[in-house]
Coordinates of C-alpha atoms in Angstrom, one line a residue:
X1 CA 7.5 15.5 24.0
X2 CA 5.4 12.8 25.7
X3 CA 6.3 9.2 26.4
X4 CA 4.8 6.5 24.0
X5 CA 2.0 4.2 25.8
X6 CA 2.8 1.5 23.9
X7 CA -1.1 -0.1 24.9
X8 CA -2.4 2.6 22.4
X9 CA -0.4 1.5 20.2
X10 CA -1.3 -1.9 20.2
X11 CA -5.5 -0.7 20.7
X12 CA -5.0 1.4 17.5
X13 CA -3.4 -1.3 15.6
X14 CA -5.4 -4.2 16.6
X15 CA -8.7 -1.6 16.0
X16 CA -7.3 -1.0 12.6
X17 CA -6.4 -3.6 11.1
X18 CA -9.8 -5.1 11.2
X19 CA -10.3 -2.4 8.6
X20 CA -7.7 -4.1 6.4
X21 CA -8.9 -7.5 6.4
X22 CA -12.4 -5.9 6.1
X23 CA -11.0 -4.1 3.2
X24 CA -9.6 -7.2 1.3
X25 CA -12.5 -9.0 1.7
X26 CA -14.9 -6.6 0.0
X27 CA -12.9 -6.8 -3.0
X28 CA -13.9 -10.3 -3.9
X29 CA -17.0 -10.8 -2.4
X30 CA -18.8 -7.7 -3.8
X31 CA -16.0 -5.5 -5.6
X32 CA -14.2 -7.5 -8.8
X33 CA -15.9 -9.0 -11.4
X34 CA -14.6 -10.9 -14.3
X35 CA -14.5 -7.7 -16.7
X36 CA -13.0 -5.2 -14.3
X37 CA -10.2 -8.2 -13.9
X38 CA -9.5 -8.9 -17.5
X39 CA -9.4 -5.2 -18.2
X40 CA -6.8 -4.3 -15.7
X41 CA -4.4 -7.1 -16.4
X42 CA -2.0 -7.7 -18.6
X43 CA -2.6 -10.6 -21.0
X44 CA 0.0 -11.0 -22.8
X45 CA 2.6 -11.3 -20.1
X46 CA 0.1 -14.1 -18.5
X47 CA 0.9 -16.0 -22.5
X48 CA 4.1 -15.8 -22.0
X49 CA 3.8 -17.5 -18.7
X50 CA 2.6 -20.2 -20.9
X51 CA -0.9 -20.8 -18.9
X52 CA -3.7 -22.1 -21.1
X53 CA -6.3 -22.6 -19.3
X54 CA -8.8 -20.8 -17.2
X55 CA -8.5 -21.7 -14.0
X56 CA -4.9 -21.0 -14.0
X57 CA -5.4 -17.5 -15.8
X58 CA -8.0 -16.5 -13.7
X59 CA -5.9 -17.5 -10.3
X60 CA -2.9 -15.8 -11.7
X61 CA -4.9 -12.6 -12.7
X62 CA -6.7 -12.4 -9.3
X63 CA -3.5 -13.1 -6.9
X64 CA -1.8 -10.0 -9.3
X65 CA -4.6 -7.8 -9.0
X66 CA -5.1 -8.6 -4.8
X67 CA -1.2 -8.0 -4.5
X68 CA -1.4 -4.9 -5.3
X69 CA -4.3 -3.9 -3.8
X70 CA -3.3 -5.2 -0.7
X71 CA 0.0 -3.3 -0.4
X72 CA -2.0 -0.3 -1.2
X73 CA -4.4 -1.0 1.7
X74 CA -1.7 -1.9 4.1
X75 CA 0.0 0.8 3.5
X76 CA -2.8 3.2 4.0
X77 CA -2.8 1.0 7.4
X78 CA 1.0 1.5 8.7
X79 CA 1.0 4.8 7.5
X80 CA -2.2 5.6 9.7
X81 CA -0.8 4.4 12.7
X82 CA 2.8 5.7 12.0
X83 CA 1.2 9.6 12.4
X84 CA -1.3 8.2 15.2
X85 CA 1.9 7.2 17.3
X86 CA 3.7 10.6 16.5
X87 CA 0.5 12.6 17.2
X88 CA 0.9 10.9 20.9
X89 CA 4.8 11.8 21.2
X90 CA 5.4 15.1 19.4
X91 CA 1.8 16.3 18.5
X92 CA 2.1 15.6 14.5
X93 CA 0.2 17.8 12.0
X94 CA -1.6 15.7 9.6
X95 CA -1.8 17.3 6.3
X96 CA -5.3 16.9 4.3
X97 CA -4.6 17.5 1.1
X98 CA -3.4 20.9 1.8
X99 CA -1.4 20.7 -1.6
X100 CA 2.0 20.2 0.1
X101 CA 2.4 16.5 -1.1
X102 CA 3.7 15.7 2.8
X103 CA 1.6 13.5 4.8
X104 CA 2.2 15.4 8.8
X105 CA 4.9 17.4 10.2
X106 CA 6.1 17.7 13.8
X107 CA 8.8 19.4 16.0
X108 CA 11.9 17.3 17.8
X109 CA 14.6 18.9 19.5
X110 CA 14.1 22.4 18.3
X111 CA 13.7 20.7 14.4
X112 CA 11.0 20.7 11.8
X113 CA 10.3 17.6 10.2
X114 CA 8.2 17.1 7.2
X115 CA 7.5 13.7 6.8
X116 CA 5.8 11.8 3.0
X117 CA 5.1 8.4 4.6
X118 CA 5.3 5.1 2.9
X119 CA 4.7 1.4 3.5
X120 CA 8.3 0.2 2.4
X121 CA 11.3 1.9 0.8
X122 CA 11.2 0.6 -2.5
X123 CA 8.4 2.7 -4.3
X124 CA 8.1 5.3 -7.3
X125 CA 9.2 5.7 -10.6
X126 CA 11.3 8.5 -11.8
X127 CA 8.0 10.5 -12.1
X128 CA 7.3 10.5 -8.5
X129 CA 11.0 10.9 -7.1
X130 CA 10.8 14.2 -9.0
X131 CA 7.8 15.2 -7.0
X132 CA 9.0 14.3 -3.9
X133 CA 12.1 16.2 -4.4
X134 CA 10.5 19.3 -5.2
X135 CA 7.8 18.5 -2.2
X136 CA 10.9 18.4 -0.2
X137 CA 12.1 22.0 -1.6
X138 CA 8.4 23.5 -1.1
X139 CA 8.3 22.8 2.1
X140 CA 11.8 24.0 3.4
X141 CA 10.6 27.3 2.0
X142 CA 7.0 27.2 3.5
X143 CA 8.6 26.0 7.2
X144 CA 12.1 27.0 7.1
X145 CA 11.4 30.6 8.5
X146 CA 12.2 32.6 11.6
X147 CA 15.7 30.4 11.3
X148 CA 14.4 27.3 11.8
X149 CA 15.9 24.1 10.5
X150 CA 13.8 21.7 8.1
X151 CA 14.4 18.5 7.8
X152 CA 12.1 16.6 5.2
X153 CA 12.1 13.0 5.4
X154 CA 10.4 9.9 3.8
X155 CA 9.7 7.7 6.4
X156 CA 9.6 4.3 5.6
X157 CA 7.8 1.4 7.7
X158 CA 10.1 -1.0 6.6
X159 CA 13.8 -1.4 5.1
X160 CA 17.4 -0.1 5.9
X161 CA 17.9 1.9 2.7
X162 CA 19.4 5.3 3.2
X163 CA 20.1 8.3 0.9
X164 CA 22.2 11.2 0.4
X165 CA 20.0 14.1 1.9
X166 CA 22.2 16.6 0.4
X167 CA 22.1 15.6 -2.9
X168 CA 18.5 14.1 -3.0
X169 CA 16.8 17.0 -0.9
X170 CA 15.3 14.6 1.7
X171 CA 16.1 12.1 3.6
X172 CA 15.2 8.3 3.2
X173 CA 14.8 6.5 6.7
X174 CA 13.5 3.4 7.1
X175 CA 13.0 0.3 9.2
X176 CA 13.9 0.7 13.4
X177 CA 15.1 4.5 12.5
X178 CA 12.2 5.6 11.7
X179 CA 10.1 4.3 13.9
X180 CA 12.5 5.5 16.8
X181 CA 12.3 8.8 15.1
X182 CA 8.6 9.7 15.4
X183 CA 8.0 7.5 18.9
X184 CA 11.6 8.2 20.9
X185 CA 11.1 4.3 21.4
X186 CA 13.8 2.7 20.2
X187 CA 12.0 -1.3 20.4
X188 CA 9.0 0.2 18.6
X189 CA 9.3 -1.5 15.3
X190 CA 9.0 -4.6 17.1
X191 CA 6.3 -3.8 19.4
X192 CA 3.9 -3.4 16.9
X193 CA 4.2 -6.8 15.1
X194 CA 1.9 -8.6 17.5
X195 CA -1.0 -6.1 17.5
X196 CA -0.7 -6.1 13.4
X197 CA -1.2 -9.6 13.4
X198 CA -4.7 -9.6 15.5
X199 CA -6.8 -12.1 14.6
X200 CA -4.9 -13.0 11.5
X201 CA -5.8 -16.5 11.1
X202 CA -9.8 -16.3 11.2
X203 CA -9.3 -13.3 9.6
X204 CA -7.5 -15.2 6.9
X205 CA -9.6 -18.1 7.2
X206 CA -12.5 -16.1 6.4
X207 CA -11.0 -14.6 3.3
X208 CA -9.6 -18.0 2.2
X209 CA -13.2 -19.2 1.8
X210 CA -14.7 -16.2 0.2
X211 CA -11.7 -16.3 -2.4
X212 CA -12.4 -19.9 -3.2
X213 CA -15.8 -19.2 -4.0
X214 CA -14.7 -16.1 -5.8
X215 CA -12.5 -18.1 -8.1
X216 CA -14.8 -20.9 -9.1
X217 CA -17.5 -18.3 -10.4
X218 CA -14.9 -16.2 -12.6
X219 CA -13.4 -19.6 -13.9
X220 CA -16.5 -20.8 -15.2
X221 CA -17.7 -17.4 -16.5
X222 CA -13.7 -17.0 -18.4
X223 CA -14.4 -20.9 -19.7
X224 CA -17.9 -20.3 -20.9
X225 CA -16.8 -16.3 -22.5
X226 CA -12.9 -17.0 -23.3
X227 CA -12.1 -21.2 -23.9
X228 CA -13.3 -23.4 -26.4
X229 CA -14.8 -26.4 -26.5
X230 CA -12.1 -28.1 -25.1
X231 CA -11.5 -25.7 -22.3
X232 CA -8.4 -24.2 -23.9
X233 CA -8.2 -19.9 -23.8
X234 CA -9.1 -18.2 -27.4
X235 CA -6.4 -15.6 -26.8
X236 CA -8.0 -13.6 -29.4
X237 CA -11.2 -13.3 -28.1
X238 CA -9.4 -12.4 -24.9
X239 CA -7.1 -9.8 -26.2
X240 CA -10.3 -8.4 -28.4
X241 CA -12.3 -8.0 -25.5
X242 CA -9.1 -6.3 -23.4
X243 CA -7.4 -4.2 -26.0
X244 CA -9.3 -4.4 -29.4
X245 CA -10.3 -0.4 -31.0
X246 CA -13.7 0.6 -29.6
X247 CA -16.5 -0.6 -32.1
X248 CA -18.3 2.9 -32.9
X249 CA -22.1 3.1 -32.3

């Protein structure tokens, strides 16, 4: 084990995070178009929000569809540096699509960890529990030889939430705990909201312009494909043009 320098830390976040905003921005100045938005969102649950018109379904639509991306791209973020700060400590394995489901492993205290990162705690559907549970048995039977103990954890950047490790088959930790458990530094989940937030505001401010442009174009290409005359949505056009049977050629 080595100590943390926390001032790699804070280069490697402040380095990175550039990446993220960079990231973000591509998607509405040269990523999302009009039918790539209306195709993957929902439009009926935007009619029963009761909007009519297009400036208030294409802003609802876009802040959906950047939401999610975002979280996806953050998490790709945090869970970057989360294995770049155990590399330093314990020397973590990063696995690259090796097939295991687990994101890096490393050694503390004579102990095996196997570690599926994620952004917050509050993820997957049934579906994906499953898989991580039998992730979690795959790998105590891949690393759980010559009598060594394997602990297989989803490490979580954020939260407080806890499981039962015997009955789930591996262990939730989140928030301060798991940040203390790749690092040994028990202030780290602190430490690293400064660097996160480098040059948020002209980063922001920069985005905040580009997404203003972004959304005056798509409004007046929905009015001009989607509204009628008096600027009010033709939901069947819409839903035609989202869901309707494929016209054969």
């Amino acid at each position: 084990m080595k100590k943390l320098n926390i001032a790699d830390v804070q280069k490697y976040a402040e380095e990175h995070i550039t990446v993220f905003h960079k990231q973000r921005l591509d998607v509405v100045k040269e990523k999302l178009n009009l039918d790539h938005l209306l195709l993957h969102k929902n439009p009926y649950l935007f009619k029963a929000k009761n909007i009519f018109s297009a400036q208030q379904l294409v802003k609802s639509m876009t802040d959906a569809y950047l939401q999610s991306g975002e979280e996806t791209l953050f998490g790709e973020f945090i869970e970057g540096l989360a294995i770049f700060v155990c590399n330093q400590v314990y020397g973590a394995e990063k696995f690259d699509k090796d097939g295991s489901g687990m994101d890096f492993k490393f050694e503390k205290e004579g102990v095996i960890y196997v570690v599926e990162c994620k952004a917050g705690w509050n993820w997957g559907n049934k579906s994906q529990i499953s898989q991580i549970k039998l992730n979690a048995k795959l790998a105590k039977e891949k690393w759980g030889k010559d009598n060594k103990e394997v602990r297989v954890v989803n490490g979580c950047c954020f939260g407080k939430k806890k499981n039962r490790a015997d009955k789930a088959g591996y262990e939730k930790i989140c928030g301060q705990d798991f940040w203390y458990l790749i690092s040994n530094d028990d202030e780290l989940y602190i430490k690293i909201i400064e660097p996160i937030g480098h040059k948020a505001k002209e980063k922001n401010e920069e985005f905040e312009i580009a997404y203003a442009s972004f959304l005056f174009k798509l409004t007046n290409e929905f009015a001009e494909r989607y509204c009628d005359e008096g600027g009010i949505i033709d939901w069947a056009k819409l839903l035609e043009f989202n869901s309707g049977r494929k016209k054969k050629k």
